[in-house]
Short mmCIF file of C-alpha atoms in Angstrom, two decimals:
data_model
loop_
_atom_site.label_atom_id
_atom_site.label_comp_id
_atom_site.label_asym_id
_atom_site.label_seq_id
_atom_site.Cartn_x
_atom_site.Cartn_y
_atom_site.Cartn_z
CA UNK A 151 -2.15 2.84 -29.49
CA UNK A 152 -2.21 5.37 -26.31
CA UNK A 153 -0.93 3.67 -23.21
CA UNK A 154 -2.77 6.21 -19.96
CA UNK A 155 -3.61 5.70 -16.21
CA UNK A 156 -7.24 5.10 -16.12
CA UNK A 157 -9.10 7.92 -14.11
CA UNK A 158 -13.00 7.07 -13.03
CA UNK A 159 -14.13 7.85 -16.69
CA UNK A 160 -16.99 5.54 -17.03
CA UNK A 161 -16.78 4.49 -20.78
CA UNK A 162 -12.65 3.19 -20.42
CA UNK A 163 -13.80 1.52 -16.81
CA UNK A 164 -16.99 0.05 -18.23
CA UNK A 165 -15.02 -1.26 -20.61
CA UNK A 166 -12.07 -2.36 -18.12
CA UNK A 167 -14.52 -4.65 -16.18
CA UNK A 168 -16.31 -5.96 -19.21
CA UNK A 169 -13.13 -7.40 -20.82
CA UNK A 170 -12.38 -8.82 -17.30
CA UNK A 171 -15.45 -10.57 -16.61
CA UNK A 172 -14.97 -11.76 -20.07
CA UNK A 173 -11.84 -13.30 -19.07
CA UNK A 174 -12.47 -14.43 -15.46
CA UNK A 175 -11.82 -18.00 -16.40
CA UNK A 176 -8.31 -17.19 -15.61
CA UNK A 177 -8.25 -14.11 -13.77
CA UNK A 178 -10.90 -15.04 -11.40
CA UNK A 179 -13.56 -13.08 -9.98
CA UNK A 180 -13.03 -9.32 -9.56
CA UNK A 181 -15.81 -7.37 -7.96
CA UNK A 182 -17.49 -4.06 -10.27
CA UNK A 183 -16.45 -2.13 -6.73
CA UNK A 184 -13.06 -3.39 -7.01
CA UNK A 185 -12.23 -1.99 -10.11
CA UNK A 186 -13.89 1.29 -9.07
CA UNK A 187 -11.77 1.21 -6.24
CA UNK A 188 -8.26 0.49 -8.35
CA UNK A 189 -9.41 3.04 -10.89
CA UNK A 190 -10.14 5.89 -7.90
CA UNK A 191 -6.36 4.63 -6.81
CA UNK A 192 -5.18 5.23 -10.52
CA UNK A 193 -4.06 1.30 -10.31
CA UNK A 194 -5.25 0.46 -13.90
CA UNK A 195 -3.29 1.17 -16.77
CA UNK A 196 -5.18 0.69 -19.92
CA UNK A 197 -3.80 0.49 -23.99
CA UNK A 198 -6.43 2.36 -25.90
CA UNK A 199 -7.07 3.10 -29.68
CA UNK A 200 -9.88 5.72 -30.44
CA UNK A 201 -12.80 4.97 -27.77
CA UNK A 202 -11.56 1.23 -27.68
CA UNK A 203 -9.72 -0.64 -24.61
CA UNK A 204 -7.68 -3.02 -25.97
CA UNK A 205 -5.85 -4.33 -22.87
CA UNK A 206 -5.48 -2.94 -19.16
CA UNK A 207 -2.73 -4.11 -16.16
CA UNK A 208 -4.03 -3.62 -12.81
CA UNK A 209 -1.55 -3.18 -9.82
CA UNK A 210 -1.64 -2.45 -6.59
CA UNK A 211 1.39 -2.26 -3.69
CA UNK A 212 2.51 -3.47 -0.64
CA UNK A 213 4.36 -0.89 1.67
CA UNK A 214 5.69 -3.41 4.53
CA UNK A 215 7.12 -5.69 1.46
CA UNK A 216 8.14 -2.76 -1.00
CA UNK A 217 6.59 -4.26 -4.00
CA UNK A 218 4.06 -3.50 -6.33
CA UNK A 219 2.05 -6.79 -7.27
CA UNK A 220 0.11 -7.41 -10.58
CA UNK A 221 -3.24 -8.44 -10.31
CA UNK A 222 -4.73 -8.53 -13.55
CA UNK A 223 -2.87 -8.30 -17.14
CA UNK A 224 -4.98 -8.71 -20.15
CA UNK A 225 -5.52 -8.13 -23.34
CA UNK A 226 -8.35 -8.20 -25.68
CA UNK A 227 -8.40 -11.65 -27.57
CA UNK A 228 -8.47 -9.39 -31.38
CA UNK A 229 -5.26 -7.65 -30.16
CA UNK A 230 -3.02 -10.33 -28.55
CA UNK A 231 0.50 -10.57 -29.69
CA UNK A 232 0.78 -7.01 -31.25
CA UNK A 233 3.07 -6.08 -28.35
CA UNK A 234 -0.28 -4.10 -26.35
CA UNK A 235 1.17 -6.63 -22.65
CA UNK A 236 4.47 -5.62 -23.67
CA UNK A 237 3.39 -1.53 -22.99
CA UNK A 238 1.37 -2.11 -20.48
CA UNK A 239 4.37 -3.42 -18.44
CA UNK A 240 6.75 -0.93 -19.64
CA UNK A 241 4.37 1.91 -18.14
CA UNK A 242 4.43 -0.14 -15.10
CA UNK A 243 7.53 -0.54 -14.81
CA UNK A 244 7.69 3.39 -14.83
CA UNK A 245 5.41 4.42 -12.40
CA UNK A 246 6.88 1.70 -9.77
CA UNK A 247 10.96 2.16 -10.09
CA UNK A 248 10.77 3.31 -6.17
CA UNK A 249 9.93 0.12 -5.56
CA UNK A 250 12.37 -3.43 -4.70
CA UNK A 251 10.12 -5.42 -7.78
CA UNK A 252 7.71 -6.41 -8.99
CA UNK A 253 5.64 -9.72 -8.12
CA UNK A 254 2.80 -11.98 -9.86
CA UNK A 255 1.58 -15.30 -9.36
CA UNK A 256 0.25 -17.38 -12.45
CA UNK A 257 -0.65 -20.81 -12.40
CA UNK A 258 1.31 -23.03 -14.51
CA UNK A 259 -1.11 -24.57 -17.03
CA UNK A 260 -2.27 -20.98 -17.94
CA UNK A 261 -0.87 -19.93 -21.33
CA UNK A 262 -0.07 -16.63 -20.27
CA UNK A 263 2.34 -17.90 -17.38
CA UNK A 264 4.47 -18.10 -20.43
CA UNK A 265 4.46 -15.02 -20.93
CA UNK A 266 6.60 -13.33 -17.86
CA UNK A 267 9.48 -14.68 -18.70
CA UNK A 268 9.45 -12.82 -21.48
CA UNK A 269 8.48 -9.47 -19.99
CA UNK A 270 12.13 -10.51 -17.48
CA UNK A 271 10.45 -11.97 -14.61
CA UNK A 272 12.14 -14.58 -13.50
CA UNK A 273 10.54 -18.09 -11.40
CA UNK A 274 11.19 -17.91 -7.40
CA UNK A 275 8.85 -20.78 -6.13
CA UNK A 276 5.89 -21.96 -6.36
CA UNK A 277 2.91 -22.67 -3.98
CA UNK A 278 -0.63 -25.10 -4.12
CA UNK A 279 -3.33 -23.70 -6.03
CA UNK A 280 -6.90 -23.48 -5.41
CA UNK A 281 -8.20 -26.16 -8.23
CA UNK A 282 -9.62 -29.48 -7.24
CA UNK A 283 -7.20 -30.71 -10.02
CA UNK A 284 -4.12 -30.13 -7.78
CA UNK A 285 -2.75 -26.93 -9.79
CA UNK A 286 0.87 -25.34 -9.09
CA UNK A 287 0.93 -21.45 -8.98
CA UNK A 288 4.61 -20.32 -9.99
CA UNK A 289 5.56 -17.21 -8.00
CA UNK A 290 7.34 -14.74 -10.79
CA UNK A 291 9.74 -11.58 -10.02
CA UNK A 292 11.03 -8.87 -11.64
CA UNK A 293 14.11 -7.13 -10.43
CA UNK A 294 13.91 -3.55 -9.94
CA UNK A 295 18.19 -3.98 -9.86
CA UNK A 296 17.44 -3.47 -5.68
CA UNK A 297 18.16 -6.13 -3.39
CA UNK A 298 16.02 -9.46 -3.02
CA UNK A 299 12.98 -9.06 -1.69
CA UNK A 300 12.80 -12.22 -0.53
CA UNK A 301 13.87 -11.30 2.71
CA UNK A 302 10.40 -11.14 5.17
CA UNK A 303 9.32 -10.00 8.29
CA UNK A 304 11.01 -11.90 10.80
CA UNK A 305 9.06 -12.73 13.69
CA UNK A 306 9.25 -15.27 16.72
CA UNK A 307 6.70 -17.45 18.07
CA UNK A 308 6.22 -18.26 22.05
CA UNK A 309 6.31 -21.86 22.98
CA UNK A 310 2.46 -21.26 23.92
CA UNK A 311 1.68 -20.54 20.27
CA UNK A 312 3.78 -23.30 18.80
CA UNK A 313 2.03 -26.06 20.91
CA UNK A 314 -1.49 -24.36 19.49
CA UNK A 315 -0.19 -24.23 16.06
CA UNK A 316 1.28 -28.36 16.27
CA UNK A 317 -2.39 -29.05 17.42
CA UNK A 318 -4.41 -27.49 14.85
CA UNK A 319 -7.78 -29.21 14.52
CA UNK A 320 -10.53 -28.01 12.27
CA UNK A 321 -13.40 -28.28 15.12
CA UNK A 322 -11.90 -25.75 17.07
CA UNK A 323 -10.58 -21.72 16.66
CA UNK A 324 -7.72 -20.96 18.46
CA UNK A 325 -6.54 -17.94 17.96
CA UNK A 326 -2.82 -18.95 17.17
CA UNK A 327 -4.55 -20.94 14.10
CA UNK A 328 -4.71 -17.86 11.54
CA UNK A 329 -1.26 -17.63 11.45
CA UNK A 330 -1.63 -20.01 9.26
CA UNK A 331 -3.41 -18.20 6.52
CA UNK A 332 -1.99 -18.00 3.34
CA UNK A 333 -1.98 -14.43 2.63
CA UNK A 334 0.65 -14.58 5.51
CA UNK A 335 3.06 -16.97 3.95
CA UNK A 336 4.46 -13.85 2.00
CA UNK A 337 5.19 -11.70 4.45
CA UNK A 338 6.60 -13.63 7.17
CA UNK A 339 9.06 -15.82 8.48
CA UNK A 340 8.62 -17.34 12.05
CA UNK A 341 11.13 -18.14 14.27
CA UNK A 342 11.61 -20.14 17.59
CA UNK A 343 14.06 -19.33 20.23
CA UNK A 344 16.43 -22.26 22.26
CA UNK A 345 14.46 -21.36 25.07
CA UNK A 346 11.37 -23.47 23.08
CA UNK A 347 13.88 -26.75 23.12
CA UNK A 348 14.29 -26.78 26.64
CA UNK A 349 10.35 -26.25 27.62
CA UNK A 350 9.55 -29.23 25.18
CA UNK A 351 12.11 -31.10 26.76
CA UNK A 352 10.09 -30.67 30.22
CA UNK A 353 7.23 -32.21 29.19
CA UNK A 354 6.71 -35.73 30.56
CA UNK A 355 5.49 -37.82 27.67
CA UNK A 356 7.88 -38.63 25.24
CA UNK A 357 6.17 -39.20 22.46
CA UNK A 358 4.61 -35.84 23.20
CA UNK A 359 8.23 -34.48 23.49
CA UNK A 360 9.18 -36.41 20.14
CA UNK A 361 6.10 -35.50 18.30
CA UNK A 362 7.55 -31.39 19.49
CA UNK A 363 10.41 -31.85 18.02
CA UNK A 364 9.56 -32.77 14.58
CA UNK A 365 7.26 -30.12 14.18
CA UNK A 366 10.19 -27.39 15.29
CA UNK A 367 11.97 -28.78 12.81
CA UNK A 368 10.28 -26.12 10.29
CA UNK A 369 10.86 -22.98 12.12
CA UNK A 370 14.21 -20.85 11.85
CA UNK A 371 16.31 -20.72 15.12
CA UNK A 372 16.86 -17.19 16.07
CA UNK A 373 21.10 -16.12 15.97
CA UNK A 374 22.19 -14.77 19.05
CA UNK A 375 23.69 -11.10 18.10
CA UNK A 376 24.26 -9.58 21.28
CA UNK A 377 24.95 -10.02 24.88
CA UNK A 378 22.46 -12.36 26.10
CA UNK A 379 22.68 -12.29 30.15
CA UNK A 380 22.74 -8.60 30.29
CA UNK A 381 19.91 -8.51 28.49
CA UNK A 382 18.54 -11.53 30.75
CA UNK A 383 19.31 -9.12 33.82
CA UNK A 384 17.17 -5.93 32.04
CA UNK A 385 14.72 -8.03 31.32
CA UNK A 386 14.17 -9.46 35.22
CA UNK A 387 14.62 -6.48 36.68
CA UNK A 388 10.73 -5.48 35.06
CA UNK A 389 9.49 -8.34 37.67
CA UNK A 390 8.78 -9.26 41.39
CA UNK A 391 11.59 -10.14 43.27
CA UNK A 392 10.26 -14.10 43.26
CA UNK A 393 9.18 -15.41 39.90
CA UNK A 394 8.59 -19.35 39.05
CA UNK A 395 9.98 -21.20 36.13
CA UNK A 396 7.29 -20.36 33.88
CA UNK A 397 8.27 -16.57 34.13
CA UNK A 398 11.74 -17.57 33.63
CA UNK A 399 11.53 -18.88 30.69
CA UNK A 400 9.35 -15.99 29.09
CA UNK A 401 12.19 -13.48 30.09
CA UNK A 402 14.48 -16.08 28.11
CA UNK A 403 12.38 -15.99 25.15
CA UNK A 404 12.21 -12.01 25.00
CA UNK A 405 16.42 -11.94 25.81
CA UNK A 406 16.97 -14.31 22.87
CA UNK A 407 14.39 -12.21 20.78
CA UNK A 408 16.51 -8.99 21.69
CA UNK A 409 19.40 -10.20 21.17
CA UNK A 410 19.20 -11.80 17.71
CA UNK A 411 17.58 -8.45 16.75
CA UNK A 412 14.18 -9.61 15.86
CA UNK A 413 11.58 -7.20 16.35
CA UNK A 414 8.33 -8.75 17.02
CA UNK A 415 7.38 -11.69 19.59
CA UNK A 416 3.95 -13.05 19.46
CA UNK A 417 2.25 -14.72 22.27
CA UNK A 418 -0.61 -15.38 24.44
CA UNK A 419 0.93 -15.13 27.85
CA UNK A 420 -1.11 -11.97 29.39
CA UNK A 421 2.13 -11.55 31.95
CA UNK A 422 4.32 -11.00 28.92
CA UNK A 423 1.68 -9.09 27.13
CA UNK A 424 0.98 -6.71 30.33
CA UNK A 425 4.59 -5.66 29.86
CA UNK A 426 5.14 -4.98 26.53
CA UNK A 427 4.91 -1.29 26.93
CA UNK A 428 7.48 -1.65 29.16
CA UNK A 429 10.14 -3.75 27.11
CA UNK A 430 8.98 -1.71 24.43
CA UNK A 431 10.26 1.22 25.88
CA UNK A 432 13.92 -0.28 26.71
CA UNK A 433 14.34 -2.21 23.36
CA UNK A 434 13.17 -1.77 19.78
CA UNK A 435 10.41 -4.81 20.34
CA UNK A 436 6.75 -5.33 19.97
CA UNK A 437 5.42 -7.81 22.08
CA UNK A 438 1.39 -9.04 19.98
CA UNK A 439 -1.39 -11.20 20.21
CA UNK A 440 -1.39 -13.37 16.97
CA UNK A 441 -4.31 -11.16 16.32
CA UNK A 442 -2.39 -7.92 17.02
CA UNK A 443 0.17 -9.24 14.14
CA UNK A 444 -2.18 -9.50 11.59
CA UNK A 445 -4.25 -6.54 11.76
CA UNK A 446 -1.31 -5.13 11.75
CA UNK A 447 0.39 -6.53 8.74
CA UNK A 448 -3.23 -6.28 6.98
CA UNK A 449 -3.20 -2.22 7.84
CA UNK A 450 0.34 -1.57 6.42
CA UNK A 451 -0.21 -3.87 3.03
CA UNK A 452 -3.53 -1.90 2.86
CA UNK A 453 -3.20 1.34 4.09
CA UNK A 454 -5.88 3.05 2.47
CA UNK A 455 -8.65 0.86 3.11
CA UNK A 456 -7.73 1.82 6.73
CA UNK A 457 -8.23 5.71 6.69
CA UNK A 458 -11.42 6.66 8.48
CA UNK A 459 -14.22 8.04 6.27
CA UNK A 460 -16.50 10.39 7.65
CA UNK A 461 -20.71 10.53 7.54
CA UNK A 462 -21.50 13.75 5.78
CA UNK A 463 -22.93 15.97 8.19
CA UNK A 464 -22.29 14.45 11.45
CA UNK A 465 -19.81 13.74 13.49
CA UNK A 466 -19.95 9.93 13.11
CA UNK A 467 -16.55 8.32 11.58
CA UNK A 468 -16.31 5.05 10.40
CA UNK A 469 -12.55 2.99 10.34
CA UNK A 470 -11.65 -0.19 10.07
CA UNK A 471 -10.49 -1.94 13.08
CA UNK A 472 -6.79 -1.99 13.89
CA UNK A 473 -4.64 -3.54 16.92
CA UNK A 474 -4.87 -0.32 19.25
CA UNK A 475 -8.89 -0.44 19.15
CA UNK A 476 -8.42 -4.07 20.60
CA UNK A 477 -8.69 -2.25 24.60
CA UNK A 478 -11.58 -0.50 23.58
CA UNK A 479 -13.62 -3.42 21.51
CA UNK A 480 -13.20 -5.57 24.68
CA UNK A 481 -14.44 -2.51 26.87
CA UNK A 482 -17.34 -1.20 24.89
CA UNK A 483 -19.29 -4.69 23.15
CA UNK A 484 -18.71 -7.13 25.97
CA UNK A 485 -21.70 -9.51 25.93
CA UNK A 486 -22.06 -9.11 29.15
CA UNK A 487 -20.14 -6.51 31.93
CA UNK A 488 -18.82 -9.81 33.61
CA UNK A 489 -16.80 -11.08 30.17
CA UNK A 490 -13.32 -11.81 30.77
CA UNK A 491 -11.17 -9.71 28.01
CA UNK A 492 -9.64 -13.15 26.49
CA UNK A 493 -13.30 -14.44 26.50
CA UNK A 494 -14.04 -11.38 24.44
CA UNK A 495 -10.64 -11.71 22.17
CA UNK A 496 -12.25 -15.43 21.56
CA UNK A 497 -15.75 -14.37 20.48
CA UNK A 498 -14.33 -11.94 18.14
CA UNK A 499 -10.97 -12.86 17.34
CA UNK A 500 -11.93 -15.30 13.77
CA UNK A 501 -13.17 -12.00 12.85
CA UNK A 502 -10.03 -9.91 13.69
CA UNK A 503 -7.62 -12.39 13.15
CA UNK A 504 -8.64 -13.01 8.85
CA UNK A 505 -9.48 -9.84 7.98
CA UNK A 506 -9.20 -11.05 4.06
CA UNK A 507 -12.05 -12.57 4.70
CA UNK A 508 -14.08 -10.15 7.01
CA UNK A 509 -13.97 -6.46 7.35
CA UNK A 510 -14.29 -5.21 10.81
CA UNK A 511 -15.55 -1.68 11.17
CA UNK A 512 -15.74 0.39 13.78
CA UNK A 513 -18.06 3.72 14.67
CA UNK A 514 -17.84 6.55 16.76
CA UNK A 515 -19.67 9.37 17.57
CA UNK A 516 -17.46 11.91 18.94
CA UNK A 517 -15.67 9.83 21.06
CA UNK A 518 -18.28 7.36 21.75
CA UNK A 519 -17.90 4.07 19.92
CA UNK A 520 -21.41 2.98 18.84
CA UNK A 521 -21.21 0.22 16.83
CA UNK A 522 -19.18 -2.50 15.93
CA UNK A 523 -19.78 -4.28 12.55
CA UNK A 524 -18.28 -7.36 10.71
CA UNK A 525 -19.02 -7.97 7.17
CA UNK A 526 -18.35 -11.57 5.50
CA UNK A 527 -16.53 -10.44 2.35
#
């Protein structure tokens, strides 16, 4: 039995896709381009003997999270339990020792989620599956003798957002709503600042304020690390002379943020938004649209799917979209010269904002952006 990375030969990845379409039942679908794709990244590891593939493990990484990720272990039926998982791992397990772990999800009722605890994963949770018949997914991890991964990107939520979010309806697309997507759920943990209690607690209704309350109850409260008021004082100091209570509490938000040393506020107040650049540039903070976030996030778990290709002979390049082409979307495909920017973000921001589900591309000529194109995946 050789154990190799897979390179594009044709006969191995022929054989690579056939024995996964042979077992989609459990793996799910794969696309042929896919696998091209994860070969061309020398992501597949396959167990050979002679000409024959008798099992492959394909990988692939996430840089923001430090992880690699299995996507696909399997073995031919003829050669199961003859140790061909067991050296697939192990070459894993060589080629991603850089890395904090190792992660896979397997739903429960599948035979082969026995399997990982035997390889040294060990269970961390579990999530919903996909299945009509109300499946569990156990989330497995192998320790790469680094700290926990389990620590995510910590990021805090404007009031604004949170109401959105509490009022989710299926008949309408906010932008706040793909926060929610599940793809998300591993990356992130949202936060609220105290600043959030006392806005609820402004509102007149209260069953509106009680209804608030219950639904902060899920969020972490950000930890005050540093001086807040001096912070407060910075912060003010970047407005007019007169500001209303509104303003206020946004510069409370962003001091509380600061100061509990979280680096990323989302929002959709366009005041707060026109001055990120400049809070960025006194403290280590972004200031995003949810959309911003995710592209984002999406970029840095998928870096190479975000390089810009180039048309052979010509000086068109093609990229995927990413949160600094957001200025020059809104200024070059507006419907109309007289759309608004957030009427704009609106109209394309399903697109932007799930970017699993469609890819965005962008294409210039020169300088000249010519085209914008979203393909449903």
């Amino acid at each position: 039995m050789k154990i190799q990375i897979l390179n594009e030969n044709p006969n191995f990845l022929e054989s690579v896709i056939k024995l996964g379409d042979k077992n989609n039942s459990t793996l799910g679908f794969y696309p042929e381009g896919a696998y091209q794709e994860s070969a061309r990244k020398k992501k597949i590891i396959i167990a050979t003997d002679s000409e024959r593939v008798l099992g492959y493990l394909l990988w692939n990484v996430s840089v923001t999270m430090d992880i690699a990720s299995i996507v696909h272990l399997c073995v031919d039926e003829d050669c199961r339990r003859q140790g061909v998982a067991e050296k697939l791992f192990s070459r894993l397990l060589e080629l991603t020792d850089e890395f904090r772990g190792i992660r896979v999800h397997c739903r429960r009722d599948y035979e082969a989620n026995r399997l990982w605890p035997k390889l040294g994963f060990l269970p961390k949770g579990e999530k919903p599956g996909r299945s009509k018949h109300g499946s569990r997914i156990t989330k497995w991890w192998y320790e790469n003798n680094k700290p926990d991964l389990f620590s995510k990107i910590n990021v805090v939520l404007d009031t604004n957002i949170l109401i959105d979010l509490s009022q989710f309806r299926d008949d309408q697309k906010l932008e706040a709503y793909y926060l929610n997507a599940d793809w998300l759920t591993d990356l992130i943990n949202f936060h609220i600042t105290p600043e959030t209690f006392l806005e609820i607690d402004k509102h007149p209704d209260e069953l509106e304020r009680e209804r608030m309350r219950n639904y902060l109850t899920q969020f972490h409260e950000v930890r005050q690390k540093r001086e807040l008021q001096c912070i407060i004082k910075e912060i003010r100091a970047l407005y007019p002379d007169v500001i209303n209570e509104r303003t206020q509490s946004d510069i409370h938000h962003i001091a509380y943020t600061i100061s509990s040393d979280v680096r990323i506020f989302v929002t959709r107040d366009k005041e707060l938004l026109d001055l990120s650049d400049e809070v960025s540039h006194l403290y280590s903070i972004e200031i995003l649209r949810p959309t911003e976030l995710i592209i984002r996030l999406d970029s840095l778990t998928r870096n190479l799917e975000y390089q810009p290709s180039k048309l052979s002979g010509s000086n068109i390049r093609i990229h995927k979209a990413i949160e600094q082409d957001l200025d020059q979307i809104v200024s070059n495909f507006r419907m109309i010269p007289e759309e608004k920017r957030d009427e704009m973000l609106l109209r394309i921001g399903p697109f932007l904002a799930d970017p699993r589900k469609f890819d965005t591309q962008l294409i210039k000529d020169n300088k000249k952006y010519i085209a914008l194109i979203v393909i449903d995946k």
